[in-house]
Coordinates of C-alpha atoms in Angstrom, one line a residue:
M1 CA 63.4 69.9 -4.3
D2 CA 66.7 68.9 -2.6
A3 CA 69.4 66.9 -4.5
E4 CA 68.7 63.6 -2.9
R5 CA 65.0 63.7 -3.6
L6 CA 65.5 64.9 -7.2
V7 CA 67.8 61.9 -8.0
A8 CA 65.7 59.4 -6.1
L9 CA 62.5 60.5 -7.8
A10 CA 64.0 60.5 -11.3
H11 CA 65.5 57.1 -10.7
D12 CA 62.2 55.7 -9.4
V13 CA 60.1 57.0 -12.2
A14 CA 62.6 55.9 -14.9
S15 CA 63.0 52.5 -13.4
G16 CA 59.3 51.9 -13.4
L17 CA 58.7 52.6 -17.1
P18 CA 58.3 49.6 -19.4
E19 CA 61.5 48.1 -20.9
T20 CA 63.8 50.6 -19.3
E21 CA 67.4 49.6 -19.0
L22 CA 70.0 51.3 -16.7
T23 CA 73.5 51.4 -18.4
W24 CA 76.8 53.1 -18.0
P25 CA 78.1 53.8 -21.5
F26 CA 79.8 57.0 -20.5
G27 CA 81.5 55.6 -17.4
P28 CA 80.6 54.9 -13.8
D29 CA 79.7 58.6 -13.1
W30 CA 76.9 58.7 -15.6
D31 CA 73.7 56.6 -15.1
A32 CA 72.1 56.3 -18.5
Y33 CA 68.5 55.2 -18.7
K34 CA 67.6 53.7 -22.1
V35 CA 64.5 52.4 -23.9
G36 CA 64.9 50.6 -27.2
G37 CA 68.6 51.2 -27.0
K38 CA 68.2 55.0 -26.9
V39 CA 69.0 57.2 -23.9
F40 CA 66.1 59.2 -22.4
M41 CA 67.7 60.2 -19.1
L42 CA 71.2 60.8 -17.7
L43 CA 72.0 61.1 -14.0
S44 CA 75.4 62.6 -13.0
E45 CA 77.0 65.4 -11.0
L46 CA 78.1 68.9 -12.0
H47 CA 80.4 70.8 -9.7
G48 CA 79.5 68.3 -6.9
E49 CA 75.7 68.7 -7.4
P50 CA 73.5 66.0 -8.8
I51 CA 71.9 66.7 -12.2
V52 CA 69.2 65.0 -14.2
T53 CA 69.4 65.4 -18.0
I54 CA 66.3 64.5 -20.0
K55 CA 64.9 64.9 -23.5
A56 CA 62.3 67.6 -24.1
D57 CA 60.3 68.9 -27.0
P58 CA 62.4 71.9 -28.4
V59 CA 59.5 74.4 -28.0
E60 CA 58.6 73.1 -24.6
S61 CA 62.2 73.2 -23.4
I62 CA 62.4 76.9 -24.1
A63 CA 59.2 77.5 -22.0
L64 CA 60.5 75.3 -19.2
R65 CA 63.8 77.1 -19.0
Q66 CA 62.0 80.4 -18.9
E67 CA 59.5 79.3 -16.2
Y68 CA 61.7 77.3 -13.9
E69 CA 65.0 78.5 -12.5
D70 CA 66.2 75.0 -12.0
V71 CA 65.8 73.9 -15.6
T72 CA 68.7 74.7 -17.9
P73 CA 69.9 73.6 -21.3
G74 CA 71.0 70.0 -21.4
Y75 CA 74.5 69.6 -20.0
H76 CA 76.8 68.1 -22.7
M77 CA 73.8 67.5 -24.9
N78 CA 72.0 69.1 -27.8
K79 CA 70.6 72.3 -26.1
R80 CA 67.6 72.2 -28.3
H81 CA 66.4 68.7 -27.4
W82 CA 67.7 68.2 -23.9
I83 CA 67.2 70.0 -20.5
T84 CA 69.0 69.6 -17.2
L85 CA 67.2 69.6 -13.9
T86 CA 69.2 70.8 -10.9
P87 CA 68.2 70.8 -7.2
G88 CA 66.2 73.8 -6.2
E89 CA 63.0 75.3 -5.0
S90 CA 61.4 75.8 -8.5
L91 CA 61.0 72.0 -9.1
D92 CA 58.3 69.8 -7.5
A93 CA 57.7 66.1 -7.6
D94 CA 54.8 66.2 -10.1
L95 CA 56.9 68.3 -12.5
V96 CA 59.9 65.9 -12.3
R97 CA 57.7 62.9 -12.8
E98 CA 56.0 64.4 -15.8
L99 CA 59.3 65.5 -17.4
V100 CA 60.9 62.0 -17.0
V101 CA 57.8 60.4 -18.5
V102 CA 57.7 62.9 -21.4
S103 CA 61.4 62.2 -22.1
Y104 CA 60.7 58.5 -22.2
L105 CA 57.8 58.9 -24.6
L106 CA 59.8 61.1 -26.9
V107 CA 62.3 58.3 -27.3
V108 CA 59.7 55.6 -27.6
E109 CA 57.9 57.5 -30.4

């Protein structure tokens, strides 16, 4: 999945979830999506490439990082509870949608 599609898809999914709020608590370069006042997704850039950072179940995050080349430990976040998605061929739209929704649900719980 290319960078533009990754960011657009993550934004669209997050924006469509109930009671989601887009904020910029870390400055204009970090889009922070919140529900109930808690962050569930961050959009930014790393070395000029867009990244999507989301919450994940700790056990699931290990499996995701092993299975998908474009899933890495959460950039500037707790590496156990967050993962970062980068543009690349290992990600598809269904996976990105699912991961954003799971992140949201982890925060809502």
